Amino acid sequence: MSHPEGRGNPEPVSASPHAIRLTSDARALASLIDHTLLRPEATRAQVEQFCDEALEAGFAAVCVNPAWAPVAAQRVRGSGVRVATVVGFPFGATSTVAKRAEAEAAILAGAQEVDMVMNVGAMRSGDPERVEYDICGVVELCHAAGVTLKVILENAYLTDAEKVAACEIAKRAGADFVKTSTGFGPHGATEADVRLMRQAVGPAMGVKAAGGIRTLSDALRMLQAGATRLGTSASLLILAEAAQLGAAG
């Protein structure tokens, strides 16, 4: 099993935003990162800490489980940091009705971005119509509220042909991003998958790489492969590496 994007150590890490002298390059990198805490055992204090770190570092978003979305929304209100949460997570095996209800609750709680897991089983069963119906149901709710929707493909379970087809379905359904992984599957993001997804959706649609991104090298490889957003719980360590590299350069 991969090291999940949201299951890194939620306690204070050696690098804190206060301790990092962020270069302009490091700040630009921060603006592409969803600072992610999706551990089931995460506490309110840990969620609040992640929000504070996101505020200080200038991350694109803080991504938390739906139960903590109201806490995150309150904590980052009035800042440039967005609140992201998950729907149908981590298996994508709930009904479209359930996913719509989750999305609606998340939006009411203050979420500005929703990362939904597509119906992976339907994709593997050769039922693209069901996959598209599922995504469309959540896209409709999100876009009516001005909320960004990312579709998680969970690539570890798909063939390359299925990955391409899923990207095309998500694009046709109107999703804003396609995303590699939940971080809870057999493996997370790979460069090959990110490149394949970018080719499938073209230059305009967002591609989010998530799962197993632990170092600056990991982050840069995903961006070079075509990702426009990264999901990781190792955000501060990655920024610390970027800042050190900038200071040395």
PDB file of C-alpha atoms in Angstrom:
ATOM      1  CA  MET A   1       0.000   0.000   0.000  1.00  0.00           C
ATOM      2  CA  SER A   2       1.301   3.454  -0.827  1.00  0.00           C
ATOM      3  CA  HIS A   3       2.014   6.040   1.825  1.00  0.00           C
ATOM      4  CA  PRO A   4      -1.321   7.873   1.676  1.00  0.00           C
ATOM      5  CA  GLU A   5      -1.379  11.547   0.860  1.00  0.00           C
ATOM      6  CA  GLY A   6      -3.348  12.328   4.002  1.00  0.00           C
ATOM      7  CA  ARG A   7      -1.799   9.804   6.356  1.00  0.00           C
ATOM      8  CA  GLY A   8       1.567  11.349   7.031  1.00  0.00           C
ATOM      9  CA  ASN A   9       2.457  12.398  10.569  1.00  0.00           C
ATOM     10  CA  PRO A  10      -0.096  15.037  11.587  1.00  0.00           C
ATOM     11  CA  GLU A  11       2.000  16.129  14.569  1.00  0.00           C
ATOM     12  CA  PRO A  12       4.335  19.124  14.194  1.00  0.00           C
ATOM     13  CA  VAL A  13       7.115  18.279  11.764  1.00  0.00           C
ATOM     14  CA  SER A  14      10.665  19.565  11.848  1.00  0.00           C
ATOM     15  CA  ALA A  15       9.888  22.191   9.245  1.00  0.00           C
ATOM     16  CA  SER A  16       7.218  24.726  10.137  1.00  0.00           C
ATOM     17  CA  PRO A  17       6.153  27.690   8.020  1.00  0.00           C
ATOM     18  CA  HIS A  18       7.538  29.972  10.722  1.00  0.00           C
ATOM     19  CA  ALA A  19      10.943  28.273  10.507  1.00  0.00           C
ATOM     20  CA  ILE A  20      11.134  28.271   6.706  1.00  0.00           C
ATOM     21  CA  ARG A  21      12.458  31.351   4.927  1.00  0.00           C
ATOM     22  CA  LEU A  22      10.349  30.955   1.820  1.00  0.00           C
ATOM     23  CA  THR A  23      11.906  32.070  -1.450  1.00  0.00           C
ATOM     24  CA  SER A  24       9.710  33.269  -4.286  1.00  0.00           C
ATOM     25  CA  ASP A  25      10.129  29.859  -5.935  1.00  0.00           C
ATOM     26  CA  ALA A  26       9.053  28.086  -2.746  1.00  0.00           C
ATOM     27  CA  ARG A  27       6.002  30.328  -2.436  1.00  0.00           C
ATOM     28  CA  ALA A  28       5.097  29.641  -6.057  1.00  0.00           C
ATOM     29  CA  LEU A  29       5.337  25.926  -5.323  1.00  0.00           C
ATOM     30  CA  ALA A  30       3.158  26.325  -2.211  1.00  0.00           C
ATOM     31  CA  SER A  31       0.426  27.866  -4.352  1.00  0.00           C
ATOM     32  CA  LEU A  32       0.156  24.559  -6.248  1.00  0.00           C
ATOM     33  CA  ILE A  33      -0.213  22.334  -3.171  1.00  0.00           C
ATOM     34  CA  ASP A  34      -3.296  21.043  -1.372  1.00  0.00           C
ATOM     35  CA  HIS A  35      -2.042  20.629   2.220  1.00  0.00           C
ATOM     36  CA  THR A  36      -3.760  17.351   3.004  1.00  0.00           C
ATOM     37  CA  LEU A  37      -4.925  15.648   6.187  1.00  0.00           C
ATOM     38  CA  LEU A  38      -7.295  12.753   5.473  1.00  0.00           C
ATOM     39  CA  ARG A  39      -6.309  10.432   8.302  1.00  0.00           C
ATOM     40  CA  PRO A  40      -9.417   8.930   9.914  1.00  0.00           C
ATOM     41  CA  GLU A  41      -7.985   9.482  13.391  1.00  0.00           C
ATOM     42  CA  ALA A  42      -7.074  13.152  12.879  1.00  0.00           C
ATOM     43  CA  THR A  43      -8.211  15.349  15.754  1.00  0.00           C
ATOM     44  CA  ARG A  44      -9.680  18.826  15.710  1.00  0.00           C
ATOM     45  CA  ALA A  45      -6.394  20.221  17.013  1.00  0.00           C
ATOM     46  CA  GLN A  46      -4.476  18.580  14.180  1.00  0.00           C
ATOM     47  CA  VAL A  47      -6.925  19.907  11.596  1.00  0.00           C
ATOM     48  CA  GLU A  48      -6.593  23.414  13.039  1.00  0.00           C
ATOM     49  CA  GLN A  49      -2.807  23.088  12.960  1.00  0.00           C
ATOM     50  CA  PHE A  50      -2.906  22.066   9.299  1.00  0.00           C
ATOM     51  CA  CYS A  51      -5.093  25.082   8.558  1.00  0.00           C
ATOM     52  CA  ASP A  52      -2.663  27.398  10.342  1.00  0.00           C
ATOM     53  CA  GLU A  53       0.223  25.903   8.377  1.00  0.00           C
ATOM     54  CA  ALA A  54      -1.682  26.435   5.137  1.00  0.00           C
ATOM     55  CA  LEU A  55      -2.343  30.067   6.037  1.00  0.00           C
ATOM     56  CA  GLU A  56       1.288  30.729   6.892  1.00  0.00           C
ATOM     57  CA  ALA A  57       2.754  28.955   3.862  1.00  0.00           C
ATOM     58  CA  GLY A  58       0.170  30.100   1.326  1.00  0.00           C
ATOM     59  CA  PHE A  59      -0.931  26.687   0.115  1.00  0.00           C
ATOM     60  CA  ALA A  60      -3.638  26.512  -2.546  1.00  0.00           C
ATOM     61  CA  ALA A  61      -5.977  24.656  -0.221  1.00  0.00           C
ATOM     62  CA  VAL A  62      -6.248  22.609   2.919  1.00  0.00           C
ATOM     63  CA  CYS A  63      -7.882  19.232   2.221  1.00  0.00           C
ATOM     64  CA  VAL A  64      -9.695  17.565   5.112  1.00  0.00           C
ATOM     65  CA  ASN A  65     -12.363  14.954   5.684  1.00  0.00           C
ATOM     66  CA  PRO A  66     -15.968  16.203   5.408  1.00  0.00           C
ATOM     67  CA  ALA A  67     -16.579  16.157   9.167  1.00  0.00           C
ATOM     68  CA  TRP A  68     -13.844  18.779   9.561  1.00  0.00           C
ATOM     69  CA  ALA A  69     -14.824  21.008   6.633  1.00  0.00           C
ATOM     70  CA  PRO A  70     -16.741  23.485   8.858  1.00  0.00           C
ATOM     71  CA  VAL A  71     -13.733  23.779  11.185  1.00  0.00           C
ATOM     72  CA  ALA A  72     -11.383  24.381   8.264  1.00  0.00           C
ATOM     73  CA  ALA A  73     -13.749  26.892   6.672  1.00  0.00           C
ATOM     74  CA  GLN A  74     -13.896  28.889   9.892  1.00  0.00           C
ATOM     75  CA  ARG A  75     -10.135  28.722  10.382  1.00  0.00           C
ATOM     76  CA  VAL A  76      -9.129  29.983   6.924  1.00  0.00           C
ATOM     77  CA  ARG A  77     -12.053  32.357   6.330  1.00  0.00           C
ATOM     78  CA  GLY A  78     -11.047  35.579   4.609  1.00  0.00           C
ATOM     79  CA  SER A  79      -7.721  34.214   3.371  1.00  0.00           C
ATOM     80  CA  GLY A  80      -6.595  33.023  -0.036  1.00  0.00           C
ATOM     81  CA  VAL A  81      -6.473  29.424   1.192  1.00  0.00           C
ATOM     82  CA  ARG A  82      -9.370  27.340  -0.084  1.00  0.00           C
ATOM     83  CA  VAL A  83     -11.125  24.503   1.727  1.00  0.00           C
ATOM     84  CA  ALA A  84     -11.172  21.173  -0.088  1.00  0.00           C
ATOM     85  CA  THR A  85     -12.903  18.010   1.037  1.00  0.00           C
ATOM     86  CA  VAL A  86     -13.680  14.560  -0.321  1.00  0.00           C
ATOM     87  CA  VAL A  87     -16.799  12.776  -1.577  1.00  0.00           C
ATOM     88  CA  GLY A  88     -17.303   9.033  -2.079  1.00  0.00           C
ATOM     89  CA  PHE A  89     -13.966   8.605  -0.363  1.00  0.00           C
ATOM     90  CA  PRO A  90     -11.916   6.473  -0.570  1.00  0.00           C
ATOM     91  CA  PHE A  91     -13.626   3.760  -2.651  1.00  0.00           C
ATOM     92  CA  GLY A  92     -16.018   5.656  -4.932  1.00  0.00           C
ATOM     93  CA  ALA A  93     -18.504   2.847  -4.356  1.00  0.00           C
ATOM     94  CA  THR A  94     -21.383   4.844  -2.884  1.00  0.00           C
ATOM     95  CA  SER A  95     -24.429   5.732  -4.971  1.00  0.00           C
ATOM     96  CA  THR A  96     -24.707   8.925  -6.972  1.00  0.00           C
ATOM     97  CA  VAL A  97     -27.490  10.030  -4.623  1.00  0.00           C
ATOM     98  CA  ALA A  98     -25.141   9.599  -1.661  1.00  0.00           C
ATOM     99  CA  LYS A  99     -22.328  11.453  -3.422  1.00  0.00           C
ATOM    100  CA  ARG A 100     -24.639  14.337  -4.247  1.00  0.00           C
ATOM    101  CA  ALA A 101     -25.783  14.493  -0.633  1.00  0.00           C
ATOM    102  CA  GLU A 102     -22.167  14.510   0.549  1.00  0.00           C
ATOM    103  CA  ALA A 103     -21.263  17.237  -1.918  1.00  0.00           C
ATOM    104  CA  GLU A 104     -24.244  19.352  -0.918  1.00  0.00           C
ATOM    105  CA  ALA A 105     -23.350  19.027   2.770  1.00  0.00           C
ATOM    106  CA  ALA A 106     -19.723  19.900   2.025  1.00  0.00           C
ATOM    107  CA  ILE A 107     -20.732  23.012   0.112  1.00  0.00           C
ATOM    108  CA  LEU A 108     -23.027  24.120   2.930  1.00  0.00           C
ATOM    109  CA  ALA A 109     -20.134  23.566   5.345  1.00  0.00           C
ATOM    110  CA  GLY A 110     -17.963  25.972   3.369  1.00  0.00           C
ATOM    111  CA  ALA A 111     -15.990  23.718   1.035  1.00  0.00           C
ATOM    112  CA  GLN A 112     -14.772  25.497  -2.094  1.00  0.00           C
ATOM    113  CA  GLU A 113     -13.295  22.408  -3.741  1.00  0.00           C
ATOM    114  CA  VAL A 114     -14.588  18.830  -3.821  1.00  0.00           C
ATOM    115  CA  ASP A 115     -12.426  15.815  -4.661  1.00  0.00           C
ATOM    116  CA  MET A 116     -14.829  12.997  -5.582  1.00  0.00           C
ATOM    117  CA  VAL A 117     -13.880   9.390  -6.229  1.00  0.00           C
ATOM    118  CA  MET A 118     -15.429   8.152  -9.450  1.00  0.00           C
ATOM    119  CA  ASN A 119     -17.240   4.806  -9.631  1.00  0.00           C
ATOM    120  CA  VAL A 120     -14.118   2.710 -10.148  1.00  0.00           C
ATOM    121  CA  GLY A 121     -16.036  -0.560 -10.325  1.00  0.00           C
ATOM    122  CA  ALA A 122     -18.296   0.755 -13.075  1.00  0.00           C
ATOM    123  CA  MET A 123     -15.239   1.894 -15.033  1.00  0.00           C
ATOM    124  CA  ARG A 124     -13.681  -1.557 -14.744  1.00  0.00           C
ATOM    125  CA  SER A 125     -17.014  -3.155 -15.697  1.00  0.00           C
ATOM    126  CA  GLY A 126     -17.071  -1.322 -19.022  1.00  0.00           C
ATOM    127  CA  ASP A 127     -19.980   0.916 -18.020  1.00  0.00           C
ATOM    128  CA  PRO A 128     -18.864   4.443 -18.981  1.00  0.00           C
ATOM    129  CA  GLU A 129     -22.430   5.762 -18.981  1.00  0.00           C
ATOM    130  CA  ARG A 130     -22.753   5.010 -15.275  1.00  0.00           C
ATOM    131  CA  VAL A 131     -19.396   6.640 -14.564  1.00  0.00           C
ATOM    132  CA  GLU A 132     -20.410   9.771 -16.455  1.00  0.00           C
ATOM    133  CA  TYR A 133     -23.834   9.933 -14.793  1.00  0.00           C
ATOM    134  CA  ASP A 134     -22.140   9.716 -11.392  1.00  0.00           C
ATOM    135  CA  ILE A 135     -19.722  12.547 -12.156  1.00  0.00           C
ATOM    136  CA  CYS A 136     -22.348  14.734 -13.805  1.00  0.00           C
ATOM    137  CA  GLY A 137     -24.523  14.503 -10.715  1.00  0.00           C
ATOM    138  CA  VAL A 138     -21.813  16.010  -8.542  1.00  0.00           C
ATOM    139  CA  VAL A 139     -20.539  18.473 -11.165  1.00  0.00           C
ATOM    140  CA  GLU A 140     -24.015  19.968 -11.406  1.00  0.00           C
ATOM    141  CA  LEU A 141     -24.198  20.689  -7.678  1.00  0.00           C
ATOM    142  CA  CYS A 142     -20.654  21.977  -7.403  1.00  0.00           C
ATOM    143  CA  HIS A 143     -20.743  24.311 -10.370  1.00  0.00           C
ATOM    144  CA  ALA A 144     -24.119  25.739  -9.345  1.00  0.00           C
ATOM    145  CA  ALA A 145     -22.381  26.837  -6.142  1.00  0.00           C
ATOM    146  CA  GLY A 146     -19.146  27.980  -7.809  1.00  0.00           C
ATOM    147  CA  VAL A 147     -17.234  25.046  -6.314  1.00  0.00           C
ATOM    148  CA  THR A 148     -14.309  23.340  -8.074  1.00  0.00           C
ATOM    149  CA  LEU A 149     -14.703  19.609  -8.744  1.00  0.00           C
ATOM    150  CA  LYS A 150     -11.809  17.168  -9.009  1.00  0.00           C
ATOM    151  CA  VAL A 151     -12.452  13.578 -10.087  1.00  0.00           C
ATOM    152  CA  ILE A 152     -10.236  10.927  -8.499  1.00  0.00           C
ATOM    153  CA  LEU A 153      -9.628   8.047 -10.894  1.00  0.00           C
ATOM    154  CA  GLU A 154      -7.706   5.748  -8.501  1.00  0.00           C
ATOM    155  CA  ASN A 155      -5.303   4.771 -11.260  1.00  0.00           C
ATOM    156  CA  ALA A 156      -3.792   1.825  -9.387  1.00  0.00           C
ATOM    157  CA  TYR A 157      -6.867  -0.227 -10.294  1.00  0.00           C
ATOM    158  CA  LEU A 158      -7.139   0.826 -13.956  1.00  0.00           C
ATOM    159  CA  THR A 159      -5.509  -0.122 -17.230  1.00  0.00           C
ATOM    160  CA  ASP A 160      -4.022   2.682 -19.300  1.00  0.00           C
ATOM    161  CA  ALA A 161      -6.996   2.473 -21.657  1.00  0.00           C
ATOM    162  CA  GLU A 162      -9.378   2.819 -18.701  1.00  0.00           C
ATOM    163  CA  LYS A 163      -7.403   5.791 -17.369  1.00  0.00           C
ATOM    164  CA  VAL A 164      -7.686   7.568 -20.713  1.00  0.00           C
ATOM    165  CA  ALA A 165     -11.390   6.763 -20.981  1.00  0.00           C
ATOM    166  CA  ALA A 166     -11.993   8.005 -17.425  1.00  0.00           C
ATOM    167  CA  CYS A 167     -10.188  11.265 -18.207  1.00  0.00           C
ATOM    168  CA  GLU A 168     -12.310  11.765 -21.308  1.00  0.00           C
ATOM    169  CA  ILE A 169     -15.492  11.057 -19.331  1.00  0.00           C
ATOM    170  CA  ALA A 170     -14.547  13.489 -16.556  1.00  0.00           C
ATOM    171  CA  LYS A 171     -13.733  16.178 -19.096  1.00  0.00           C
ATOM    172  CA  ARG A 172     -16.978  15.629 -20.978  1.00  0.00           C
ATOM    173  CA  ALA A 173     -18.927  15.748 -17.697  1.00  0.00           C
ATOM    174  CA  GLY A 174     -17.476  19.178 -16.964  1.00  0.00           C
ATOM    175  CA  ALA A 175     -15.096  18.380 -14.100  1.00  0.00           C
ATOM    176  CA  ASP A 176     -12.363  20.921 -13.411  1.00  0.00           C
ATOM    177  CA  PHE A 177      -9.587  18.438 -12.592  1.00  0.00           C
ATOM    178  CA  VAL A 178      -8.745  14.789 -12.898  1.00  0.00           C
ATOM    179  CA  LYS A 179      -6.769  13.376  -9.979  1.00  0.00           C
ATOM    180  CA  THR A 180      -4.508  10.335  -9.861  1.00  0.00           C
ATOM    181  CA  SER A 181      -5.261   8.696  -6.551  1.00  0.00           C
ATOM    182  CA  THR A 182      -6.872   8.760  -3.125  1.00  0.00           C
ATOM    183  CA  GLY A 183      -3.584   7.859  -1.455  1.00  0.00           C
ATOM    184  CA  PHE A 184      -5.332   4.855   0.098  1.00  0.00           C
ATOM    185  CA  GLY A 185      -4.927   2.479  -2.854  1.00  0.00           C
ATOM    186  CA  PRO A 186      -2.059   0.126  -3.766  1.00  0.00           C
ATOM    187  CA  HIS A 187       0.045   3.036  -5.035  1.00  0.00           C
ATOM    188  CA  GLY A 188      -0.194   6.755  -5.543  1.00  0.00           C
ATOM    189  CA  ALA A 189       0.772   9.110  -8.338  1.00  0.00           C
ATOM    190  CA  THR A 190       3.286   8.123 -11.002  1.00  0.00           C
ATOM    191  CA  GLU A 191       4.932  10.281 -13.642  1.00  0.00           C
ATOM    192  CA  ALA A 192       3.660   7.973 -16.372  1.00  0.00           C
ATOM    193  CA  ASP A 193       0.071   8.326 -15.184  1.00  0.00           C
ATOM    194  CA  VAL A 194       0.298  12.103 -14.925  1.00  0.00           C
ATOM    195  CA  ARG A 195       1.690  12.315 -18.469  1.00  0.00           C
ATOM    196  CA  LEU A 196      -1.052  10.000 -19.745  1.00  0.00           C
ATOM    197  CA  MET A 197      -3.756  12.049 -18.023  1.00  0.00           C
ATOM    198  CA  ARG A 198      -2.375  15.320 -19.355  1.00  0.00           C
ATOM    199  CA  GLN A 199      -2.357  13.926 -22.889  1.00  0.00           C
ATOM    200  CA  ALA A 200      -5.922  12.676 -22.443  1.00  0.00           C
ATOM    201  CA  VAL A 201      -7.448  15.928 -21.150  1.00  0.00           C
ATOM    202  CA  GLY A 202      -5.371  18.431 -23.121  1.00  0.00           C
ATOM    203  CA  PRO A 203      -3.693  21.606 -21.877  1.00  0.00           C
ATOM    204  CA  ALA A 204      -6.629  23.438 -20.302  1.00  0.00           C
ATOM    205  CA  MET A 205      -8.007  20.995 -17.712  1.00  0.00           C
ATOM    206  CA  GLY A 206      -6.429  20.608 -14.281  1.00  0.00           C
ATOM    207  CA  VAL A 207      -4.484  17.486 -13.360  1.00  0.00           C
ATOM    208  CA  LYS A 208      -3.858  16.758  -9.683  1.00  0.00           C
ATOM    209  CA  ALA A 209      -1.166  14.317  -8.587  1.00  0.00           C
ATOM    210  CA  ALA A 210      -1.657  12.825  -5.131  1.00  0.00           C
ATOM    211  CA  GLY A 211      -0.397   9.891  -3.125  1.00  0.00           C
ATOM    212  CA  GLY A 212       3.235   9.180  -2.306  1.00  0.00           C
ATOM    213  CA  ILE A 213       4.534  12.711  -2.955  1.00  0.00           C
ATOM    214  CA  ARG A 214       7.025  13.045  -0.094  1.00  0.00           C
ATOM    215  CA  THR A 215       9.991  15.050  -1.407  1.00  0.00           C
ATOM    216  CA  LEU A 216      10.779  18.083  -3.537  1.00  0.00           C
ATOM    217  CA  SER A 217      12.022  15.736  -6.248  1.00  0.00           C
ATOM    218  CA  ASP A 218       8.671  13.917  -6.220  1.00  0.00           C
ATOM    219  CA  ALA A 219       6.800  17.216  -6.490  1.00  0.00           C
ATOM    220  CA  LEU A 220       8.905  18.578  -9.335  1.00  0.00           C
ATOM    221  CA  ARG A 221       8.671  15.341 -11.309  1.00  0.00           C
ATOM    222  CA  MET A 222       4.883  15.441 -11.112  1.00  0.00           C
ATOM    223  CA  LEU A 223       4.758  19.075 -12.187  1.00  0.00           C
ATOM    224  CA  GLN A 224       7.122  18.417 -15.079  1.00  0.00           C
ATOM    225  CA  ALA A 225       4.912  15.499 -16.152  1.00  0.00           C
ATOM    226  CA  GLY A 226       1.915  17.824 -16.420  1.00  0.00           C
ATOM    227  CA  ALA A 227       0.331  18.177 -12.973  1.00  0.00           C
ATOM    228  CA  THR A 228      -1.100  21.579 -12.074  1.00  0.00           C
ATOM    229  CA  ARG A 229      -1.932  20.706  -8.451  1.00  0.00           C
ATOM    230  CA  LEU A 230      -0.322  18.420  -5.889  1.00  0.00           C
ATOM    231  CA  GLY A 231      -1.931  16.725  -2.903  1.00  0.00           C
ATOM    232  CA  THR A 232       0.376  15.797  -0.032  1.00  0.00           C
ATOM    233  CA  SER A 233       0.685  15.731   3.728  1.00  0.00           C
ATOM    234  CA  ALA A 234       4.454  16.296   3.427  1.00  0.00           C
ATOM    235  CA  SER A 235       3.950  19.862   2.203  1.00  0.00           C
ATOM    236  CA  LEU A 236       6.130  21.549   4.810  1.00  0.00           C
ATOM    237  CA  LEU A 237       9.048  19.210   4.259  1.00  0.00           C
ATOM    238  CA  ILE A 238       8.802  19.791   0.514  1.00  0.00           C
ATOM    239  CA  LEU A 239       8.791  23.564   1.036  1.00  0.00           C
ATOM    240  CA  ALA A 240      11.745  23.311   3.405  1.00  0.00           C
ATOM    241  CA  GLU A 241      13.693  21.493   0.690  1.00  0.00           C
ATOM    242  CA  ALA A 242      12.705  24.125  -1.863  1.00  0.00           C
ATOM    243  CA  ALA A 243      13.740  26.949   0.460  1.00  0.00           C
ATOM    244  CA  GLN A 244      17.088  25.318   1.217  1.00  0.00           C
ATOM    245  CA  LEU A 245      17.727  24.783  -2.476  1.00  0.00           C
ATOM    246  CA  GLY A 246      16.867  28.412  -3.192  1.00  0.00           C
ATOM    247  CA  ALA A 247      19.132  29.651  -0.416  1.00  0.00           C
ATOM    248  CA  ALA A 248      21.973  27.492  -1.691  1.00  0.00           C
ATOM    249  CA  GLY A 249      21.432  28.654  -5.277  1.00  0.00           C
TER     250      GLY A 249
END
